[in-house]
Coordinates of C-alpha atoms and ligand atoms in Angstrom, one line a residue:
X1399 CA -10.3 -5.0 19.9
X1400 CA -6.7 -4.5 20.9
X1401 CA -3.6 -4.4 18.7
X1402 CA -0.5 -6.3 19.5
X1403 CA 3.1 -6.3 18.3
X1404 CA 4.2 -9.0 15.9
X1405 CA 7.1 -9.6 18.3
X1406 CA 5.1 -9.7 21.6
X1407 CA 1.4 -10.5 22.0
X1408 CA 1.5 -9.0 25.5
X1409 CA 2.2 -5.6 24.2
X1410 CA -1.4 -4.4 23.7
X1411 CA -2.6 -1.0 22.6
X1412 CA -5.8 0.6 21.4
X1413 CA -6.3 1.4 17.7
X1414 CA -5.6 5.1 18.1
X1415 CA -2.4 4.4 19.9
X1416 CA -1.3 1.9 17.2
X1417 CA -2.2 4.5 14.5
X1418 CA -0.2 7.3 16.3
X1419 CA 2.8 5.2 17.1
X1420 CA 3.2 3.5 13.7
X1421 CA 5.8 1.0 14.9
X1422 CA 5.5 -0.9 18.2
X1423 CA 7.9 -0.1 21.1
X1424 CA 9.7 -3.3 20.6
X1425 CA 10.3 -2.6 16.9
X1426 CA 7.5 -5.0 15.8
X1427 CA 4.5 -4.1 13.7
X1428 CA 1.0 -3.8 15.1
X1429 CA -1.6 -6.5 14.1
X1430 CA -5.1 -7.1 15.3
X1431 CA -5.3 -9.4 18.3
X1432 CA -7.7 -11.6 16.3
X1433 CA -9.7 -11.4 13.1
X1434 CA -13.4 -11.3 13.6
X1435 CA -15.6 -13.3 11.1
X1436 CA -17.5 -11.0 8.8
X1437 CA -21.1 -11.9 8.0
X1438 CA -21.1 -10.9 4.4
X1439 CA -23.8 -13.3 3.5
X1440 CA -26.5 -11.3 5.2
X1441 CA -25.5 -7.9 3.8
X1442 CA -27.8 -5.9 1.5
X1443 CA -26.2 -6.4 -1.9
X1444 CA -26.8 -2.8 -2.8
X1445 CA -24.9 -1.0 0.0
X1446 CA -22.3 1.5 -1.0
X1447 CA -18.5 0.8 -0.8
X1448 CA -18.0 3.2 2.2
X1449 CA -20.9 1.6 4.0
X1450 CA -19.5 -1.9 3.3
X1451 CA -16.1 -0.8 4.5
X1452 CA -17.6 0.7 7.7
X1453 CA -19.3 -2.7 8.4
X1454 CA -16.1 -4.6 7.8
X1455 CA -13.9 -2.4 9.9
X1456 CA -16.3 -1.8 12.8
X1457 CA -14.9 -4.5 15.1
X1458 CA -11.4 -3.0 14.9
X1459 CA -12.7 0.3 16.1
X1460 CA -14.9 -1.2 18.8
X1461 CA -13.1 -0.1 21.9
X1462 CA -11.5 3.1 20.5
X1463 CA -12.2 6.8 20.7
X1464 CA -12.5 6.8 16.9
X1465 CA -15.5 4.4 17.0
X1466 CA -18.1 7.1 16.5
X1467 CA -16.1 8.6 13.7
X1468 CA -15.7 5.5 11.6
X1469 CA -18.5 6.1 9.2
X1470 CA -17.4 9.6 8.5
X1471 CA -13.8 8.4 8.0
X1472 CA -14.9 5.8 5.5
X1473 CA -17.1 8.3 3.7
X1474 CA -14.4 10.9 3.3
X1475 CA -11.6 8.4 2.5
X1476 CA -13.3 6.2 -0.1
X1477 CA -14.5 8.8 -2.6
X1478 CA -13.5 6.9 -5.7
X1479 CA -14.2 3.4 -7.1
X1480 CA -12.4 0.1 -7.2
X1481 CA -14.0 -1.5 -10.2
X1482 CA -13.5 -5.1 -11.3
X1483 CA -13.0 -5.3 -15.1
X1484 CA -13.8 -8.5 -16.9
X1485 CA -11.1 -9.6 -19.5
X1486 CA -12.8 -12.9 -20.1
X1487 CA -14.5 -15.7 -18.2
X1488 CA -11.5 -16.6 -16.2
X1489 CA -9.6 -13.3 -16.0
X1490 CA -10.4 -10.1 -14.2
X1491 CA -8.7 -6.9 -13.1
X1492 CA -9.3 -5.1 -9.8
X1493 CA -8.4 -1.5 -10.6
X1494 CA -7.1 0.3 -7.5
X1495 CA -5.9 3.5 -9.2
X1496 CA -8.9 5.8 -9.4
X1497 CA -7.9 7.9 -6.4
X1498 CA -6.2 11.4 -6.5
X1499 CA -2.6 10.2 -7.1
X1500 CA -3.4 7.1 -9.2
X1501 CA -2.2 4.2 -7.2
X1502 CA -3.8 2.0 -4.5
X1503 CA -1.8 3.9 -1.9
X1504 CA -4.6 6.5 -1.9
X1505 CA -6.9 4.2 -0.1
X1506 CA -4.5 3.7 2.9
X1507 CA -3.1 7.2 2.9
X1508 CA -6.5 9.0 2.9
X1509 CA -7.9 6.6 5.6
X1510 CA -4.9 7.2 7.8
X1511 CA -4.9 10.9 7.3
X1512 CA -8.6 11.0 8.2
X1513 CA -8.1 8.9 11.3
X1514 CA -5.1 10.9 12.6
X1515 CA -6.9 14.2 12.1
X1516 CA -9.8 13.0 14.2
X1517 CA -7.6 11.9 17.1
X1518 CA -7.5 14.5 19.9
X1519 CA -3.9 15.6 20.6
X1520 CA -2.2 18.6 22.2
X1521 CA 1.1 18.3 20.3
X1522 CA 1.6 18.6 16.6
X1523 CA 2.8 15.6 14.8
X1524 CA 5.1 14.7 12.0
X1525 CA 4.7 12.0 9.4
X1526 CA 8.0 10.6 8.1
X1527 CA 7.6 8.6 5.0
X1528 CA 10.0 6.6 2.9
X1529 CA 8.7 6.0 -0.6
X1530 CA 9.7 3.8 -3.5
X1531 CA 7.4 6.1 -5.5
X1532 CA 3.7 6.0 -4.9
X1533 CA 3.4 6.2 -1.2
X1534 CA 5.0 9.6 -1.1
X1535 CA 2.5 11.2 -3.5
X1536 CA -0.5 9.5 -1.9
X1537 CA 0.6 10.6 1.6
X1538 CA 1.5 14.1 0.6
X1539 CA -1.9 14.5 -1.1
X1540 CA -3.8 13.0 1.8
X1541 CA -2.1 15.2 4.5
X1542 CA -1.5 18.4 2.5
X1543 CA -2.6 21.4 4.6
X1544 CA -4.0 19.2 7.4
X1545 CA -3.5 21.4 10.5
X1546 CA -0.8 20.5 13.1
X1547 CA 0.8 17.9 10.8
X1548 CA 4.2 18.1 9.2
X1549 CA 5.0 15.7 6.4
X1550 CA 8.4 14.6 5.3
X1551 CA 8.6 12.5 2.2
X1552 CA 11.9 10.8 1.3
X1553 CA 12.4 9.3 -2.1
X1554 CA 15.5 7.8 -3.6
X1555 CA 17.1 10.3 -6.0
X1556 CA 16.7 9.4 -9.6
X1557 CA 15.1 6.1 -8.9
X1558 CA 11.4 6.9 -9.3
X1559 CA 9.6 7.9 -12.4
X1560 CA 9.5 11.5 -13.5
X1561 CA 5.8 11.8 -13.0
X1562 CA 6.0 10.1 -9.6
X1563 CA 8.6 12.6 -8.5
X1564 CA 6.5 15.6 -9.7
X1565 CA 3.6 14.3 -7.7
X1566 CA 5.7 14.3 -4.6
X1567 CA 7.4 17.7 -5.0
X1568 CA 4.4 19.7 -6.1
X1569 CA 2.9 20.4 -2.6
X1570 CA 5.0 22.7 -0.4
X1571 CA 3.4 24.2 2.7
X1572 CA 3.4 21.4 5.4
X1573 CA 4.9 18.9 3.0
X1574 CA 8.7 18.6 2.8
X1575 CA 9.9 16.6 -0.2
X1576 CA 13.4 15.2 0.2
X1577 CA 15.4 13.6 -2.6
X1578 CA 17.8 11.2 -0.9
X1579 CA 21.1 10.1 -2.5
X1580 CA 20.5 6.4 -1.9
X1581 CA 17.9 3.7 -2.5
X1582 CA 14.6 3.0 -1.0
X1583 CA 16.1 0.9 1.8
X1584 CA 18.2 3.8 2.8
X1585 CA 15.1 6.0 3.1
X1586 CA 13.3 3.3 5.0
X1587 CA 16.2 2.9 7.4
X1588 CA 16.2 6.7 8.1
X1589 CA 12.5 6.4 9.1
X1590 CA 13.2 3.5 11.4
X1591 CA 16.2 5.2 13.0
X1592 CA 14.3 8.4 13.7
X1593 CA 12.0 6.4 15.9
X1594 CA 15.0 5.5 18.1
X1595 CA 16.2 9.2 18.4
X1596 CA 15.0 11.4 21.3
X1597 CA 15.6 14.4 19.2
X1598 CA 12.4 13.7 17.3
X1599 CA 10.3 12.7 20.2
X1600 CA 11.1 15.9 22.0
X1601 CA 9.8 18.0 19.1
X1602 CA 6.8 16.2 17.8
X1603 CA 4.6 13.0 17.8
X1604 CA 6.6 11.1 15.3
X1605 CA 4.6 8.9 12.9
X1606 CA 5.0 7.2 9.7
X1607 CA 2.5 6.4 7.1
X1608 CA 4.4 3.6 5.4
X1609 CA 2.6 0.4 5.3
X1610 CA 4.3 -0.2 8.6
X1611 CA 1.2 1.7 10.0
X1612 CA -1.8 -0.5 10.6
X1613 CA -3.9 2.5 9.5
X1614 CA -2.9 1.7 5.9
X1615 CA -3.5 -2.0 5.9
X1616 CA -7.0 -2.1 7.5
X1617 CA -8.5 0.1 4.7
X1618 CA -6.7 -1.9 2.1
X1619 CA -8.5 -5.1 3.2
X1620 CA -11.8 -3.4 2.3
X1621 CA -11.3 -3.5 -1.4
X1622 CA -10.4 -7.2 -1.4
X1623 CA -13.4 -7.9 0.8
X1624 CA -15.8 -5.8 -1.3
X1625 CA -14.6 -7.2 -4.6
X1626 CA -14.7 -10.8 -3.4
X1627 CA -18.2 -10.3 -2.1
X1628 CA -19.4 -8.7 -5.3
X1629 CA -17.7 -11.4 -7.3
X1630 CA -19.4 -14.1 -5.3
X1631 CA -22.8 -12.5 -5.7
X1632 CA -22.3 -12.4 -9.4
X1633 CA -20.5 -15.6 -10.2
X1634 CA -21.2 -17.8 -7.1
X1635 CA -17.5 -18.6 -7.0
X1636 CA -14.6 -17.6 -4.8
X1637 CA -12.2 -15.1 -6.4
X1638 CA -8.5 -15.9 -6.5
X1639 CA -6.1 -12.9 -6.6
X1640 CA -2.6 -12.1 -7.9
X1641 CA -1.1 -9.2 -6.1
X1642 CA 2.0 -7.3 -7.3
X1643 CA 4.1 -7.0 -4.2
X1644 CA 7.1 -5.1 -2.8
X1645 CA 6.8 -4.2 0.8
X1646 CA 4.2 -7.0 1.1
X1647 CA 1.5 -4.7 2.7
X1648 CA -1.1 -4.9 -0.1
X1649 CA -1.0 -8.7 -0.2
X1650 CA -1.1 -9.0 3.6
X1651 CA -4.3 -7.0 3.5
X1652 CA -5.7 -9.5 1.0
X1653 CA -4.9 -12.3 3.5
X1654 CA -6.6 -10.4 6.2
X1655 CA -9.8 -10.2 4.2
X1656 CA -9.6 -13.9 3.6
X1657 CA -9.0 -14.5 7.3
X1658 CA -12.2 -12.6 8.1
X1659 CA -14.1 -15.2 6.1
X1660 CA -14.6 -13.5 2.8
X1661 CA -14.9 -15.8 -0.3
X1662 CA -11.3 -15.6 -1.4
X1663 CA -9.5 -18.6 -2.8
X1664 CA -5.8 -18.6 -3.6
X1665 CA -3.6 -15.5 -3.2
X1666 CA -0.6 -15.4 -5.5
X1667 CA 2.3 -13.0 -5.1
X1668 CA 4.0 -11.4 -8.2
X1669 CA 7.3 -9.6 -7.9
X1670 CA 9.9 -8.0 -10.0
X1671 CA 13.6 -8.9 -9.8
X1672 CA 13.4 -8.2 -6.1
X1673 CA 11.7 -11.6 -5.6
X1674 CA 12.4 -11.9 -1.9
X1675 CA 9.4 -14.1 -1.4
X1676 CA 10.4 -16.6 -4.0
X1677 CA 13.9 -16.7 -2.5
X1678 CA 12.5 -17.1 1.0
X1679 CA 10.4 -20.1 -0.2
X1680 CA 13.6 -21.7 -1.5
X1681 CA 16.0 -20.8 1.3
X1682 CA 13.8 -20.4 4.3
X1683 CA 15.9 -17.3 5.2
X1684 CA 14.3 -14.0 6.1
X1685 CA 14.5 -11.6 3.3
X1686 CA 17.2 -8.9 3.8
X1687 CA 18.8 -7.9 0.6
X1688 CA 19.8 -4.7 -1.2
X1689 CA 17.0 -3.7 -3.5
X1690 CA 17.6 -3.8 -7.2
X1691 CA 16.3 -1.1 -9.5
X1692 CA 13.6 -2.3 -11.9
X1693 CA 10.9 -0.9 -14.2
X1694 CA 8.3 -1.7 -11.5
X1695 CA 10.0 0.7 -9.1
X1696 CA 7.3 0.9 -6.4
X1697 CA 8.2 -2.8 -5.8
X1698 CA 11.9 -2.3 -5.5
X1699 CA 12.2 -3.5 -1.9
X1700 CA 14.9 -5.8 -0.6
X1701 CA 13.7 -6.1 3.0
X1702 CA 9.9 -6.0 3.1
X1703 CA 8.6 -4.6 6.4
X1704 CA 5.3 -6.4 6.2
X1705 CA 7.0 -9.8 5.8
X1706 CA 6.8 -9.9 9.6
X1707 CA 3.0 -9.5 9.5
X1708 CA 2.5 -12.1 6.8
X1709 CA 4.7 -14.7 8.3
X1710 CA 3.1 -14.2 11.7
X1711 CA -0.3 -14.6 10.2
X1712 CA 0.7 -17.8 8.4
X1713 CA 2.4 -19.2 11.5
X1714 CA 5.3 -21.3 10.2
X1715 CA 7.6 -21.7 7.2
X1716 CA 5.8 -24.9 6.2
X1717 CA 2.4 -23.1 6.3
X1718 CA 3.9 -20.2 4.4
X1719 CA 5.2 -22.7 1.8
X1720 CA 1.9 -24.5 1.6
X1721 CA -0.1 -21.3 1.1
X1722 CA 2.0 -19.0 -1.0
X1723 CA 3.0 -19.2 -4.6
X1724 CA 5.2 -16.5 -6.0
X1725 CA 6.3 -15.4 -9.5
X1726 CA 9.1 -13.2 -10.6
X1727 CA 9.0 -11.0 -13.7
X1728 CA 12.3 -9.6 -14.9
X1729 CA 12.3 -6.2 -16.7
X1730 CA 12.3 -7.8 -20.2
X1731 CA 9.3 -9.9 -19.1
X1732 CA 7.5 -6.8 -17.8
X1733 CA 7.9 -5.1 -21.2
X1734 CA 6.8 -8.3 -23.1
X1735 CA 3.8 -8.6 -20.8
X1736 CA 2.7 -5.0 -21.2
X1737 CA 2.6 -5.7 -25.0
X1738 CA 0.9 -9.0 -24.6
X1739 CA -1.9 -7.7 -22.3
X1740 CA -2.6 -5.0 -24.9
X1741 CA -2.7 -7.5 -27.8
X1742 CA -4.7 -10.2 -26.0
X1743 CA -7.1 -8.1 -23.9
X1744 CA -6.7 -4.6 -25.2
X1745 CA -5.7 -3.7 -21.6
X1746 CA -3.0 -1.3 -20.7
X1747 CA -1.1 -2.4 -17.6
X1748 CA 1.4 -0.4 -15.6
X1749 CA 4.8 -2.1 -15.0
X1750 CA 3.7 -3.4 -11.6
X1751 CA 0.3 -4.7 -12.8
X1752 CA 2.2 -6.4 -15.6
X1753 CA 3.9 -8.6 -13.1
X1754 CA 0.5 -10.0 -12.1
X1755 CA -0.4 -10.6 -15.8
X1756 CA 3.0 -12.3 -16.2
X1757 CA 2.3 -14.6 -13.2
X1758 CA -1.1 -15.4 -14.7
X1759 CA 0.4 -16.4 -18.0
X1760 CA 2.9 -18.7 -16.2
X1761 CA 0.5 -20.5 -13.9
X1762 CA 0.1 -24.3 -14.4
X1763 CA -2.8 -25.2 -16.8
X1764 CA -5.2 -26.4 -14.1
X1765 CA -5.2 -22.9 -12.6
X1766 CA -6.0 -21.3 -15.9
X1767 CA -9.6 -22.5 -15.6
X1768 CA -10.2 -20.8 -12.3
X1769 CA -11.3 -17.2 -12.1
X1770 CA -8.4 -15.0 -11.1
X1771 CA -8.4 -11.3 -10.4
X1772 CA -5.2 -9.5 -11.2
X1773 CA -4.7 -6.5 -9.0
X1774 CA -3.9 -3.3 -11.0
X1775 CA -1.9 -1.2 -8.6
X1776 CA -1.3 2.0 -10.5
X1777 CA -2.5 3.8 -13.6
X1778 CA -0.3 3.3 -16.6
X1779 CA -0.1 7.0 -17.1
X1780 CA 2.0 7.3 -14.0
X1781 CA 4.6 5.2 -15.8
X1782 CA 4.4 6.6 -19.3
X1783 CA 8.2 6.5 -19.6
X1784 CA 8.0 2.7 -19.5
X1785 CA 4.6 2.0 -21.0
X1786 CA 4.6 4.3 -24.0
X1787 CA 7.9 3.1 -25.6
X1788 CA 6.7 -0.5 -25.0
X1789 CA 3.4 0.0 -26.8
X1790 CA 4.6 2.7 -29.2
X1791 CA 1.6 4.8 -28.4
X1792 CA 0.6 7.5 -26.0
X1793 CA -1.2 6.6 -22.8
X1794 CA -4.1 8.9 -21.9
X1795 CA -3.2 11.4 -19.2
X1796 CA -6.0 11.6 -16.6
X1797 CA -7.1 15.2 -15.8
X1798 CA -6.3 14.9 -12.1
X1799 CA -2.7 13.9 -12.9
X1800 CA -2.4 16.7 -15.4
X1801 CA -3.3 19.3 -12.8
X1802 CA -0.6 17.9 -10.4
X1803 CA 2.1 17.9 -13.0
X1804 CA 1.5 21.5 -13.8
X1805 CA 2.2 22.7 -10.2
X1806 CA 5.5 24.2 -9.2
X1807 CA 8.2 21.8 -7.9
X1808 CA 10.1 22.1 -4.6
X1809 CA 12.5 19.4 -3.3
X1810 CA 15.6 19.4 -1.1
X1811 CA 18.5 17.0 -1.5
X1812 CA 20.2 15.1 1.3
X1813 CA 22.6 12.2 1.9
X1814 CA 21.1 9.2 3.6
X1815 CA 22.2 10.6 6.9
X1816 CA 20.3 11.2 10.1
X1817 CA 22.1 14.5 10.9
X1818 CA 21.2 15.9 7.5
X1819 CA 17.6 14.8 7.9
X1820 CA 17.4 16.6 11.3
X1821 CA 19.0 19.8 9.9
X1822 CA 16.6 20.1 7.0
X1823 CA 13.6 19.3 9.3
X1824 CA 14.6 22.0 11.8
X1825 CA 15.2 24.7 9.2
X1826 CA 11.9 23.9 7.5
X1827 CA 9.6 23.3 10.5
X1828 CA 11.0 24.4 13.8
X1829 CA 9.5 27.7 14.9
X1830 CA 12.1 30.4 15.5
X1831 CA 11.5 31.6 19.1
Ligands
PLP2943 C1 3.4 0.2 -3.4 C2 3.1 -0.4 -4.7 C3 3.2 -1.8 -4.9 C4 3.7 -2.7 -3.8 O1 2.8 -2.9 -2.8 P1 3.3 -3.4 -1.3 O2 2.2 -3.2 -0.4 O3 4.5 -2.6 -1.0 O4 3.6 -4.8 -1.6 C5 2.9 -2.3 -6.2 N1 2.5 -1.5 -7.2 C6 2.4 -0.2 -7.0 C7 2.0 0.6 -8.2 C8 2.7 0.4 -5.8 O5 2.6 1.7 -5.6

């Protein structure tokens, strides 16, 4: 299996190269050359999640130096569960927040960290990450104290939740946390710009662990595949999904699982006020807006990187329109939905997850009788400043989060400016001769 750029199918690389480069040379994103069909029907129904993931991902590792390591990578990355909770006969929740930093980002970040630390290399490398909240903590946790790797996490100052910020700034050592005076798109632009600057390439193998990196998306397809397979074994029906979306990576991974032949029906996108997909469906114009701040801040993305992957997969605007339904939840609707989910199902949803519940409530009645799995992207405890006032009650603080919150904080502040980024990188990481 080779990986090609979304912008040029002649630009082929091995998996390890795609993982190391992050972004393709032509500025496109790497995608698999094709999607192999996965023979889930003949699987032993009792195999473990890591074993299942290993089977699913095997073809993508086929021709690569990491092939022999895949089993170990799956075992050390997927150390926590992705349970499907039953709300009622037609409504389910796929909880993706049982990892170390309490969002689905742990799946991708840990898998990528494990892959990168297995690749043989003579130069150290640097992971540059822009985060709208949850990627930063997941990546910092996954790469913390990995030898020969420097991590720079940039987050928009004052625009992420208090607990998200503490989970990014609590590491130190090889993790540099940067509070950037700007929004998420400014942070993402700095990452992209760095790839065009020789300054970085002279020093280090530059990498990013944003969902630009294919090493994030491949592992994310495993929880859709696994949950759809388990759902089918239990209910003899295809599962339909609603995925809270921002940078469109998570939902693209769901489409990939479907493309591999897993029993997945419809895939619905839920967004906050940054409903770029809804607008694209109306205007046919590529999303490229300034992001708006909302209560579901990990979805505050105006120009989603993975749009390029999803539209490539679906082929044309007409196919996109025929396949995708999208819903938008405004902040007031997010709050209302958090209350409603608690009343109706006794379920506590984070603000992002609430957008999926909102979409479900607003689907046409014929959809209501089909089984839908709403994707819970983060633990509500991460967003206690939104959820607790809405419910007028305390949300339980998981022990692993409590431990992170108690650690000492270190963050540096910069303007959204390349020179400032280079300066702070040098003073932190360049060895004085
Ligand atoms: C990152 C994130 C999202 C958005 O996922 P994308 O892959 O960017 O679409 C949704 N919810 C939470 C909690 C997140 O951390």
